[in-house]
XYZ file of C-alpha atoms in Angstrom:
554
model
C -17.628 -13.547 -46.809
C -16.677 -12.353 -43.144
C -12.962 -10.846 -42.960
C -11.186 -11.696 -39.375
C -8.335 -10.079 -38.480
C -6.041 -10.721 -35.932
C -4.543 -7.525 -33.536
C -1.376 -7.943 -32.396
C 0.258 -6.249 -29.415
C 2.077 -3.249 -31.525
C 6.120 -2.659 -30.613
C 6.246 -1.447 -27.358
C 9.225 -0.436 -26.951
C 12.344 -2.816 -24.355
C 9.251 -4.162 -22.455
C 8.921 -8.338 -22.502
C 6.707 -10.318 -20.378
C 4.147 -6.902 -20.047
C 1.071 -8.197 -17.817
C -2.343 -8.041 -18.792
C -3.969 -6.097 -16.097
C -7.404 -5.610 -17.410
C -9.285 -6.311 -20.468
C -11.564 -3.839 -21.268
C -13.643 -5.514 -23.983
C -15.511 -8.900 -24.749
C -17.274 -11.084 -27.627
C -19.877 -9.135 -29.586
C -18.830 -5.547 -28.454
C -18.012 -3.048 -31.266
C -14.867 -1.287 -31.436
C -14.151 1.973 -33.133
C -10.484 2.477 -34.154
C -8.317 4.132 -31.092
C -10.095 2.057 -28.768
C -8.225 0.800 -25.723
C -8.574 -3.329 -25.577
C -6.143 -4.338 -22.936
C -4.272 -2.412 -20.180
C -0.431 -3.491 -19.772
C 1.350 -2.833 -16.673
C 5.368 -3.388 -16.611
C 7.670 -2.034 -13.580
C 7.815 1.562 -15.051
C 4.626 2.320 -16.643
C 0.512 1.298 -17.794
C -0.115 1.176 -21.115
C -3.365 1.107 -22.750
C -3.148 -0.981 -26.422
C -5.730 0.926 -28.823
C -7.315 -0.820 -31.542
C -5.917 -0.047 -35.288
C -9.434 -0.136 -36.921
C -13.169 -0.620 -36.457
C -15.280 -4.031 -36.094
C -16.701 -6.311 -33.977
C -14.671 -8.344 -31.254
C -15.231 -12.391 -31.989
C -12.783 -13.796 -29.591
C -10.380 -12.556 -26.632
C -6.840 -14.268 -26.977
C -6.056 -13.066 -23.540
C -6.528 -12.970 -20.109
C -5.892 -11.201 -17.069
C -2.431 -12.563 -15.200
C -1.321 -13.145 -18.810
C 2.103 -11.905 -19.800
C 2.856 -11.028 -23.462
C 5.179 -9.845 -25.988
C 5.204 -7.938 -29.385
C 3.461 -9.689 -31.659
C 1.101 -11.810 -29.510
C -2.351 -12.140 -30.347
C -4.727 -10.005 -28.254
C -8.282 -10.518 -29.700
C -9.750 -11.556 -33.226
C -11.932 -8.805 -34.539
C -14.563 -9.023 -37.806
C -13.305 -6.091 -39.594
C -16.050 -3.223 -40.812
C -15.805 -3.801 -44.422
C -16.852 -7.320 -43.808
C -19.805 -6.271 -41.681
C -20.731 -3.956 -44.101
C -20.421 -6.460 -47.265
C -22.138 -8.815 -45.316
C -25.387 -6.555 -44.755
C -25.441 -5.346 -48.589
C -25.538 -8.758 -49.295
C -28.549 -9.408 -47.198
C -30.667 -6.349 -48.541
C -29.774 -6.389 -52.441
C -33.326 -4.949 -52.920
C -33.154 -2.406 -50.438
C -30.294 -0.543 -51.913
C -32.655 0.180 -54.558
C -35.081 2.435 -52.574
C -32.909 4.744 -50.401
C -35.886 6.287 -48.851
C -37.359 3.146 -47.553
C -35.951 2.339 -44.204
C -34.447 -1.537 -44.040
C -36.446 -4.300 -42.640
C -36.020 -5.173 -39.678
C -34.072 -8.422 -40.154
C -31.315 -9.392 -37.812
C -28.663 -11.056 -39.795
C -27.277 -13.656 -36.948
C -27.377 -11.956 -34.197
C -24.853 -13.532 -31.688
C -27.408 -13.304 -28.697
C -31.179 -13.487 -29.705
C -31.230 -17.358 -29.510
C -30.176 -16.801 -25.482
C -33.455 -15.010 -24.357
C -36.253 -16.145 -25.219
C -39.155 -13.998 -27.001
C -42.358 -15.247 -24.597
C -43.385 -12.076 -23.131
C -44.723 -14.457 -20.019
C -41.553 -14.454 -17.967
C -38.168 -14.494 -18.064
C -35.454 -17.493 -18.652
C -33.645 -18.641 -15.664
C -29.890 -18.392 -16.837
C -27.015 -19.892 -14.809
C -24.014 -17.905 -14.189
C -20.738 -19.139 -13.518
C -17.194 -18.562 -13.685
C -15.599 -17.579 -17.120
C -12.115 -18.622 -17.920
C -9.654 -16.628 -15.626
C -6.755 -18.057 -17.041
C -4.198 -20.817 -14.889
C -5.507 -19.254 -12.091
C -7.057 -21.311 -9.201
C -8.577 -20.978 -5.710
C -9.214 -17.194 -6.760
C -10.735 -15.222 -3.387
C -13.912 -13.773 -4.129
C -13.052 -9.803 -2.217
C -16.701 -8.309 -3.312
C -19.842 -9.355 -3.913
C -21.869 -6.550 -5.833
C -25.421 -7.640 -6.204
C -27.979 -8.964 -3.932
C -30.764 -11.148 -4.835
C -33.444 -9.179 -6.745
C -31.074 -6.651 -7.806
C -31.543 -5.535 -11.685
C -28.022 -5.607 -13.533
C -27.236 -4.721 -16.754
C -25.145 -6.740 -19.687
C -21.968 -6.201 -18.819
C -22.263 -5.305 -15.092
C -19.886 -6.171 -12.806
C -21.434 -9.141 -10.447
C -18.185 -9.893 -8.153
C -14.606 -8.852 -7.969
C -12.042 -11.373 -7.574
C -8.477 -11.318 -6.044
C -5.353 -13.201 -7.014
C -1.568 -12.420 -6.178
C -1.190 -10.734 -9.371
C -4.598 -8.727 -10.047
C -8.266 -7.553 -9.050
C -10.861 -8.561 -11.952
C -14.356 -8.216 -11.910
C -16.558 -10.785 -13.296
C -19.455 -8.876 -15.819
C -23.081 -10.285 -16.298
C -23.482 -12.136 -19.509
C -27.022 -10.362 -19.933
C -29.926 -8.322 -17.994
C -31.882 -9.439 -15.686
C -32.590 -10.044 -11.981
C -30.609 -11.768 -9.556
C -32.171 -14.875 -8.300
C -30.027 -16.547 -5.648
C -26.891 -15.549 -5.476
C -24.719 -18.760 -4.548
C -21.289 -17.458 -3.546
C -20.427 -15.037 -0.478
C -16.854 -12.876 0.182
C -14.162 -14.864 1.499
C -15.189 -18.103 -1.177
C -12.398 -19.341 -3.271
C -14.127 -20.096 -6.618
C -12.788 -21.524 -9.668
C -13.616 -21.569 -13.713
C -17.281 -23.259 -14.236
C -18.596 -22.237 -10.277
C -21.772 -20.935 -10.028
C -22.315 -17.395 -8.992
C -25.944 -16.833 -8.961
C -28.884 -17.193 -11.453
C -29.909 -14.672 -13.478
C -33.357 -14.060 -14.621
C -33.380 -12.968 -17.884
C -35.729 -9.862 -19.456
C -38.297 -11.478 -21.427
C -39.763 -8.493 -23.037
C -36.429 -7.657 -24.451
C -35.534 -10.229 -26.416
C -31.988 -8.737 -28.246
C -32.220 -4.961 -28.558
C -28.722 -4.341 -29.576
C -28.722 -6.406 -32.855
C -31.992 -5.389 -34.202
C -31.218 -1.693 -33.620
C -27.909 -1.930 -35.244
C -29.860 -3.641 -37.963
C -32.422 -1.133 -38.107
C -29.776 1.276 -39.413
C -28.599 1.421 -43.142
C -25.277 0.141 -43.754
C -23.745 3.372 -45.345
C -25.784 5.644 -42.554
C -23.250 6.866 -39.813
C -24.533 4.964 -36.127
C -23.791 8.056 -34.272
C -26.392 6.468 -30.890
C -24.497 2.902 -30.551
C -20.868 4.747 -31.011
C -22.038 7.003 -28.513
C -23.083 4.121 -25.841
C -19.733 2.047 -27.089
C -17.704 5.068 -25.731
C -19.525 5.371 -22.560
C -18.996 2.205 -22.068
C -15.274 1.977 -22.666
C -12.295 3.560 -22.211
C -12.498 6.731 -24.669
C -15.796 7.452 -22.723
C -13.232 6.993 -19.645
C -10.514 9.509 -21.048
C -13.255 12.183 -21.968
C -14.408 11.958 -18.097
C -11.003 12.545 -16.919
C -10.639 15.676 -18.646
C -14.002 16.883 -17.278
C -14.170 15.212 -14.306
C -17.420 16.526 -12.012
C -17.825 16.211 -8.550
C -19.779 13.216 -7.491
C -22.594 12.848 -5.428
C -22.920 10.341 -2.697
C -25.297 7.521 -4.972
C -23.048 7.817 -7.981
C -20.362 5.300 -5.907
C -22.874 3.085 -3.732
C -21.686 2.420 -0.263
C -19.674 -0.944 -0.057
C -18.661 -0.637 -3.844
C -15.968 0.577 -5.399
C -15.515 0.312 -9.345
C -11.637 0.674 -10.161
C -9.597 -1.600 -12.095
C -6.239 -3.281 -10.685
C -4.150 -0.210 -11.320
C -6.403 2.561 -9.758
C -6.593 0.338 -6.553
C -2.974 -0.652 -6.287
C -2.307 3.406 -6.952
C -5.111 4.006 -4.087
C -3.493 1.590 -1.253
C 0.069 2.767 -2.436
C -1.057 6.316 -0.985
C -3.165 4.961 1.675
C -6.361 5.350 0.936
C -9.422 3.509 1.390
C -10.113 3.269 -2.369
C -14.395 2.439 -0.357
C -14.316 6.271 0.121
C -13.626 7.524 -2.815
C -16.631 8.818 -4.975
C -16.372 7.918 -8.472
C -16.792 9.831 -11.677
C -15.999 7.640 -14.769
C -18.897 5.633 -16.171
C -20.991 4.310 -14.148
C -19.359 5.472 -11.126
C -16.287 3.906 -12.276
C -13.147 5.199 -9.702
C -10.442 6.989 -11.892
C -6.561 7.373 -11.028
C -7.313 10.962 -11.128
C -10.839 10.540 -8.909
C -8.060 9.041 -5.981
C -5.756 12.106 -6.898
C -8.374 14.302 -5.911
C -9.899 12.671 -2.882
C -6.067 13.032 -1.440
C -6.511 16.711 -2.373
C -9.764 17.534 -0.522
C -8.583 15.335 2.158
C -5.487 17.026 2.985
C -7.114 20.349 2.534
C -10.026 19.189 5.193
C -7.679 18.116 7.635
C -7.850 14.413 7.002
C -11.143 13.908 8.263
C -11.692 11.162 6.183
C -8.443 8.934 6.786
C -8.514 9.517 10.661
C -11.555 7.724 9.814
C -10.187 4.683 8.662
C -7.708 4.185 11.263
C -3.689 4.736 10.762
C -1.682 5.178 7.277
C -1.503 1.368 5.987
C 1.780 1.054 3.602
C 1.474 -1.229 0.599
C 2.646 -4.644 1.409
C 5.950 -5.707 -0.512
C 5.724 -7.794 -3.296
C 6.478 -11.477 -2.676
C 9.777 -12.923 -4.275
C 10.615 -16.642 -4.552
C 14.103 -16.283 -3.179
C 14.123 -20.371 -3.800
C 14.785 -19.377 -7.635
C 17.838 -18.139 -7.224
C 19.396 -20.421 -4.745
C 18.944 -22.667 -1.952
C 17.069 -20.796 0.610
C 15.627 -21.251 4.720
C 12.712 -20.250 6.741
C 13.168 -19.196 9.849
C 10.168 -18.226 12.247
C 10.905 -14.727 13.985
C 11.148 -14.765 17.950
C 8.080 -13.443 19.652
C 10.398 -10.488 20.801
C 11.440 -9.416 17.516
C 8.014 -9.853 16.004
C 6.738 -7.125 19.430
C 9.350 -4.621 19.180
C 9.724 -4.809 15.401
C 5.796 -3.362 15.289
C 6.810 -1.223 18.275
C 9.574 0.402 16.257
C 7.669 0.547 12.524
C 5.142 2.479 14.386
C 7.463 4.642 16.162
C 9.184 5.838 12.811
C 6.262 6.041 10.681
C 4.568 8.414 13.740
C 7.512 10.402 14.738
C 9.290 13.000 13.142
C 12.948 12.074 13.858
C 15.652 14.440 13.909
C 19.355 13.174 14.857
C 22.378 15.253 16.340
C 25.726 13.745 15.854
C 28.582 14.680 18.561
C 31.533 13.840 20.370
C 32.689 13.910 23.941
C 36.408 13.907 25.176
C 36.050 11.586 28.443
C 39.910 10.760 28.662
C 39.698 12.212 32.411
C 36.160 10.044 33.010
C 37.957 6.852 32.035
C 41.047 7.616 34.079
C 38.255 8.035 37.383
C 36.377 5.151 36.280
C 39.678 2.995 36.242
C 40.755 4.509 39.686
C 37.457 3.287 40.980
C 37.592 -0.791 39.741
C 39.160 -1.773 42.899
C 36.606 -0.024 44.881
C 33.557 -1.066 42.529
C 35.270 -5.265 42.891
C 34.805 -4.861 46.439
C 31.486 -3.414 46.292
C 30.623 -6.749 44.465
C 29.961 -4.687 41.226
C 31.318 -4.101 37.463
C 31.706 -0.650 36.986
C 31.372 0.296 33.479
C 31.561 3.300 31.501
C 26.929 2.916 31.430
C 26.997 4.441 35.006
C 28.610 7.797 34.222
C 26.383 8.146 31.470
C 23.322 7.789 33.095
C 24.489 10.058 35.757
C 25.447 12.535 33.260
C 22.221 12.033 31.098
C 19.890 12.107 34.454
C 21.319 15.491 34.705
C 20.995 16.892 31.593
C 17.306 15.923 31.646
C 17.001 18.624 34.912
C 18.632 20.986 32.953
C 16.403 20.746 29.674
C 13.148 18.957 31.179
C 11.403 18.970 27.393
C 13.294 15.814 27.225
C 11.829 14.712 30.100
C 8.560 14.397 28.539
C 6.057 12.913 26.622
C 3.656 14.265 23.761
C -0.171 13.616 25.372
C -2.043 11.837 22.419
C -4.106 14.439 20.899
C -0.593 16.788 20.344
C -1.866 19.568 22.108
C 0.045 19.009 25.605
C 3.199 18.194 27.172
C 3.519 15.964 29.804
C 6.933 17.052 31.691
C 7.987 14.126 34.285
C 9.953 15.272 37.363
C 11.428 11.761 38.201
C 14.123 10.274 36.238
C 14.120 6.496 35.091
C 16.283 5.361 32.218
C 16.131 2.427 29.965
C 19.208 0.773 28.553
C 18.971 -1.262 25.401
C 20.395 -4.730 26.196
C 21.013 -7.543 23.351
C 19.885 -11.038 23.997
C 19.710 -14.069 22.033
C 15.551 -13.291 21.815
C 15.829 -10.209 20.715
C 16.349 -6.351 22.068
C 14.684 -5.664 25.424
C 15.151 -2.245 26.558
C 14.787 -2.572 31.134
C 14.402 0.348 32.610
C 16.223 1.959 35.835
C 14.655 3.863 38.176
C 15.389 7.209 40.212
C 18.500 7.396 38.264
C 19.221 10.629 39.805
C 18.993 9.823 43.455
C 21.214 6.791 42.831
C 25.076 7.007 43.499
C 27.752 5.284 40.561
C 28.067 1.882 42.675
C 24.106 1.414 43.004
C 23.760 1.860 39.224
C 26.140 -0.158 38.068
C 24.424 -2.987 40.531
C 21.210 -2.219 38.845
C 22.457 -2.195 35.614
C 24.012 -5.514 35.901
C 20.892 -7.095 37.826
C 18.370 -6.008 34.806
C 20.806 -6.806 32.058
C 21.035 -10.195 33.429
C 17.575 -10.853 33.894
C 16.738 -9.649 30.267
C 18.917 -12.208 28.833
C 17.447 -14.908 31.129
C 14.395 -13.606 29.986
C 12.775 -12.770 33.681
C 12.049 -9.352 33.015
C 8.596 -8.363 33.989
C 6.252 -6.187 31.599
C 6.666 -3.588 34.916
C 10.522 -3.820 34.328
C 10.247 -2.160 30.926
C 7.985 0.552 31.441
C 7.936 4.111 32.592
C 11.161 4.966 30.889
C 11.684 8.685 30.272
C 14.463 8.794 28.106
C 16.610 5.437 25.930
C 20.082 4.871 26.031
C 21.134 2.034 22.760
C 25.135 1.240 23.126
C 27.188 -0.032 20.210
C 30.463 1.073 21.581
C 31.008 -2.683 23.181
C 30.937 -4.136 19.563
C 32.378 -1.463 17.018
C 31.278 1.758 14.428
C 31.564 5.305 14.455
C 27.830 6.770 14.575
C 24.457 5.683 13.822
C 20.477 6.853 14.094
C 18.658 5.275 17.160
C 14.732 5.119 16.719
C 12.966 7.033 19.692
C 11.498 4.186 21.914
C 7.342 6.371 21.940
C 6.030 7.405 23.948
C 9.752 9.027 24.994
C 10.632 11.801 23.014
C 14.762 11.372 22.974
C 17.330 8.375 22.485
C 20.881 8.788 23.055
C 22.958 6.460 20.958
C 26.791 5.654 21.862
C 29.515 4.585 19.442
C 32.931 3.016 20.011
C 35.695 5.246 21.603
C 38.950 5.487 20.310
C 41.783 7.778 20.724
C 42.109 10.874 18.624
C 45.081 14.063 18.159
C 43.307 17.012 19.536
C 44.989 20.309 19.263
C 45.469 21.831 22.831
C 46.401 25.604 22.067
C 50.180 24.316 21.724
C 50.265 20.887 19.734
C 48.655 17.996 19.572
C 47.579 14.998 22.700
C 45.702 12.059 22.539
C 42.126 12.143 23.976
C 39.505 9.404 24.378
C 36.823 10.600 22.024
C 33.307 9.069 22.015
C 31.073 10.060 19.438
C 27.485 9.728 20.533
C 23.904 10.364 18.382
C 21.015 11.953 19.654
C 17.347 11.442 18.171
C 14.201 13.379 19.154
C 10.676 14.131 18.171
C 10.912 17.092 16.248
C 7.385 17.835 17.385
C 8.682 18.772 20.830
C 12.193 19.567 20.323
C 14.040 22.031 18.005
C 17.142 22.008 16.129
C 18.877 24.466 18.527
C 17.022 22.800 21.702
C 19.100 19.412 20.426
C 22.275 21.287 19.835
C 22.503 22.410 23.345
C 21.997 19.324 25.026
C 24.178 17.447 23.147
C 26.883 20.446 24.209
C 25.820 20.134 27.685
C 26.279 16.353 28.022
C 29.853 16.183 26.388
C 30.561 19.200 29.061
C 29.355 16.478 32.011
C 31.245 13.635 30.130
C 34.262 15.933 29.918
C 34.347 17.691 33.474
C 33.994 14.850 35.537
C 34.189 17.103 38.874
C 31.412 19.033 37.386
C 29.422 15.718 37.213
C 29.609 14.895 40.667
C 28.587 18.447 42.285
C-alpha cells in the first residue's frame, strides 16, 4: 500500500498571508529531505520551506500569487518507505539472489504511457497553459524557444508577468518545438496553447526505468545527484562556489531568475538581460546580481551607461478605495513636464543647501520710500526687484554660479550675461519665466518685467523662449508663510536661491537689543561645481547687498 503524506507550511514565525513566489518542484519529481519546495516572500524577508523527509511529489496544493498560513497544505508527497514497500513487493523473488541485478520492470511509471515507444518518429504533443491560479489576462514578457529548438523536461518555455509575480512556464517533456503559437506582449490564460512539442521517440521514459533498474536497498547516488542540480540545494552549493560565467552560459535575450532575484535586480537598477548567470543551467542568482554591481562599479559603469539612465523600481499599487471613499484626478500637463523635469534634476544632481539670514530692515524702509515713485511709474515695486539686483551681482562676484556643467562633466561653461528666472504659482502648475539682462536693468524696469511675465504665466501665454536661458532660479515662499526650505536646482543651472517669510527679530546691537526685519533665505547648488566654503561665501555676500542697501546701488 502507497503512504501519502501531506506537508504543511511549518510555524513561521508572526507572518500571515506569506505569498507564494515560486514553486520549485512538480508531479513526479523526487525530493530528498531539506529540499526547498516553495519560496515565501512577506514585507521583511524570503523564505525557502524545506521538505521534512524523502519521496516523490504527487500533487502541488499551491500556486504562485497564492497566500498562505501555518498549517496550509503545500504539496502531497508518497513517502520513501512506501516506495520502497511497494518495489519489494513487486520483486519477492529477486530479494532472494542479491547478486542478480533486478529486471527491468517499471512498476507504473507516471510518464511512459505519454511517449510513445515507435522508434519511427516522435508524438506531436500540445502544450498549453497549466493552472496559474485566479489569475487572468497574464502578459506573456519572454518567449524562450524558437521553433526547432530542443528543450528539455522541465525547461522553461515562456515567462509570464502578473501584478504580483514573474513565473515561468516548464516543458512537460523533451522534444522539439514545432510551432510556437504565442508571441511577447499576448495575454494568455489557463488551457492556451503555447506551441507543440515533438516528443523523443527513441526515449520512451528514461527516468522510471533507471530508477527501476536500481535495487531498492542500493543508495541512488546518480538521480540524487541530477535532483540537486536541478533544485534548489544544487542552487545553494553554486552560491557558495559561484564561478565566473562565460558569455553562452546566459544566452542573449534570456535571463533565468525567479521573481525575487529580478525584483532585487530592478530595485538596484540593473538590467537583470546583462547579467551572466551561474546557478544551474545558467540560472541568475541574488548573489550573481550582487556581483555584476561589483564589477560594474569597479569598471566604471560601462555596462549601465549602456542601458540608458538609473530606472527606480516603480511603487507598489495600493487600492486607496479600501479604506475610504476616494477620487481620480488627471494631473495638468504642466505638472506632469516639470514634475519629470525636477525627478531628473534630483536624482542627477548632487544637492547641497546653505541656510541664512539677511537683516534688510534699511532695504524695506527704501523700498517703501520708493512706492509713490514706482505708482507713478505705472509699476508694483516689490521686495523681487532688490533681490535680483542683489543676486545679479553676486553672480559677477562668484561667476561659478554663473554656469553650467557641459554634459560629459569635464567643462564649465561660465556665462557673462545675467538672466534670472522667478518661480511663479499658477492654477496649472509652477512655471519658472525668465528675465533678461538683469544687471543692466534699473529697480523700476524689473519690477515692470517681473509683473509682465508673472502675468502672462498665469494666463498661460508664456512662450517656450520665455523660460529658457536662465542662469540662476529664484523660488519665493515668503508671500505665503514658513521659515526655510530646500529648493531643487532648476538643470542645467547650477544654484537656486530660495526665500522664506520675513518677520521681525531682537538683534543685539553692541548695547541692547532692536528689532530688525530678518529674512531667512536657502541656497542649493550642484556640489559638482560648487564647494561648501564657495556656498558659504555667497550666501555672506548676498545678505551684505541685502543689508547695505547703498552698497547695492554703487
Amino acid at each position: 500500500m502507497s503512504q501519502t503524506k501531506e506537508i504543511q507550511l511549518p510555524d513561521i514565525g508572526d507572518f500571515h498571508d506569506v505569498e507564494v513566489i515560486e514553486i520549485l518542484v512538480s508531479p513526479g519529481d523526487r525530493i530528498e529531505p531539506d529540499q526547498s519546495l516553495i519560496t515565501l516572500e512577506s514585507d521583511k524577508a524570503t523564505m525557502e520551506i524545506p521538505s521534512p523527509e524523502a519521496g516523490v511529489v504527487k500533487e502541488v496544493k499551491v500556486a504562485i500569487g497564492d497566500k498562505i498560513n501555518q498549517g496550509d497544505v503545500i504539496v502531497t508527497v508518497e513517502s520513501e518507505e512506501a516506495t520502497a514497500g511497494e518495489t519489494a513487493e513487486a520483486e519477492p523473488e529477486t530479494a532472494a539472489e542479491p547478486q542478480a541485478p533486478p529486471v527491468a520492470a517499471e512498476p507504473e511509471p507516471p510518464s511512459a504511457s505519454s511517449v510513445p515507444t515507435s522508434s519511427g518518429g516522435g508524438e506531436r504533443l500540445p502544450v498549453t497553459v497549466p493552472d496559474i491560479g485566479d489569475f487572468k489576462n497574464v502578459e506573456v514578457v519572454e518567449v524562450l524557444v524558437s521553433d526547432g529548438d530542443r528543450v528539455e523536461k522541465e525547461g522553461s518555455l515562456i515567462t509570464l508577468e502578473t501584478d504580483k509575480a514573474t513565473m515561468e512556464i516548464p516543458s512537460p517533456a523533451a522534444g522539439t518545438v514545432r510551432g510556437m503559437k504565442i508571441q511577447v506582449g499576448d495575454r494568455v490564460n489557463q488551457g492556451d496553447l503555447i506551441c507543440e512539442l515533438e516528443t523523443d521517440a527513441a526515449e520512451p521514459a528514461p527516468e522510471p526505468t533507471a530508477a527501476a533498474q536500481q535495487p531498492t536497498s542500493a543508495p541512488r547516488p546518480e538521480p540524487i545527484a541530477a535532483a540537486t542540480q536541478e533544485r534548489l540545494p544544487g542552487e545553494k552549493a553554486a552560491r557558495k562556489r559561484p564561478v565566473i560565467a562565460k558569455p553562452s552560459d546566459a544566452p542573449k535575450g534570456r535571463a533565468h531568475a525567479s521573481p525575487g532575484v529580478r525584483r532585487f535586480a530592478r530595485e538596484l537598477g540593473v538590467d537583470i538581460y546583462h547579467v551572466p548567470g551561474t546557478g544551474p543551467k545558467g540560472r541568475i542568482t541574488k548573489e550573481d546580481v550582487q556581483n555584476f554591481v561589483k564589477r560594474t562599479l569597479a569598471e566604471g559603469a560601462p555596462q549601465v551607461a549602456a542601458t540608458g539612465p538609473l530606472q527606480l523600481p516603480r511603487p507598489p499599487e495600493v487600492d486607496f478605495s479600501q479604506f475610504g471613499e476616494i477620487e481620480e484626478v488627471e494631473l495638468g500637463r504642466i505638472k506632469k513636464l516639470s514634475g519629470k523635469h525636477l525627478h531628473n534634476a534630483w536624482l542627477g544632481i548632487p544637492h547641497v543647501t546653505q541656510f541664512d539670514e539677511a537683516d534688510i530692515t534699511e532695504l524695506e524702509a527704501f523700498r517703501k520710500d520708493l512706492k509713490a515713485q514706482a505708482e507713478k511709474e505705472g509699476v508694483k515695486l516689490t521686495f523681487m526687484p532688490f533681490l535680483m539686483k542683489a543676486l545679479a551681482a553676486a553672480l559677477k562676484e562668484y561667476p561659478q554660479f554663473n554656469a553650467s556643467l557641459a554634459p560629459d562633466t569635464e567643462k564649465l561653461i561660465l556665462k557673462k550675461y545675467v538672466h534670472i528666472g522667478v518661480a511663479v504659482d499658477t492654477p496649472n502648475g509652477l512655471m519658472v519665466p525668465v528675465v533678461r539682462d538683469v544687471d543692466r536693468k534699473g529697480i523700476f524696469e524689473l519690477a515692470r518685467d517681473l509683473m509682465d511675465v508673472s502675468s502672462r504665466a498665469r494666463e498661460g501665454k508664456l512662450a517656450p523662449a520665455d523660460m529658457q536661458g536662465g542662469c540662476i532660479s529664484i523660488s519665493s515662499l515668503g508671500g505665503i508663510g514658513g521659515t526655510q526650505f530646500t529648493p531643487i536646482v532648476n538643470s542645467p543651472e547650477v544654484a537656486i536661491l530660495g526665500v522664506s517669510r520675513a518677520e521681525m527679530k531682537p538683534k543685539w546691537n553692541g548695547s541692547d537689543f532692536e528689532p530688525r526685519l530678518i529674512m531667512p533665505f536657502s541656497l542649493s547648488y550642484d556640489h559638482r561645481v560648487i564647494d561648501g566654503a564657495e556656498g558659504v561665501r555667497f550666501t555672506t555676500y548676498l545678505a551684505q547687498l541685502l543689508g547695505e542697501i547703498r552698497r547695492l546701488l554703487l
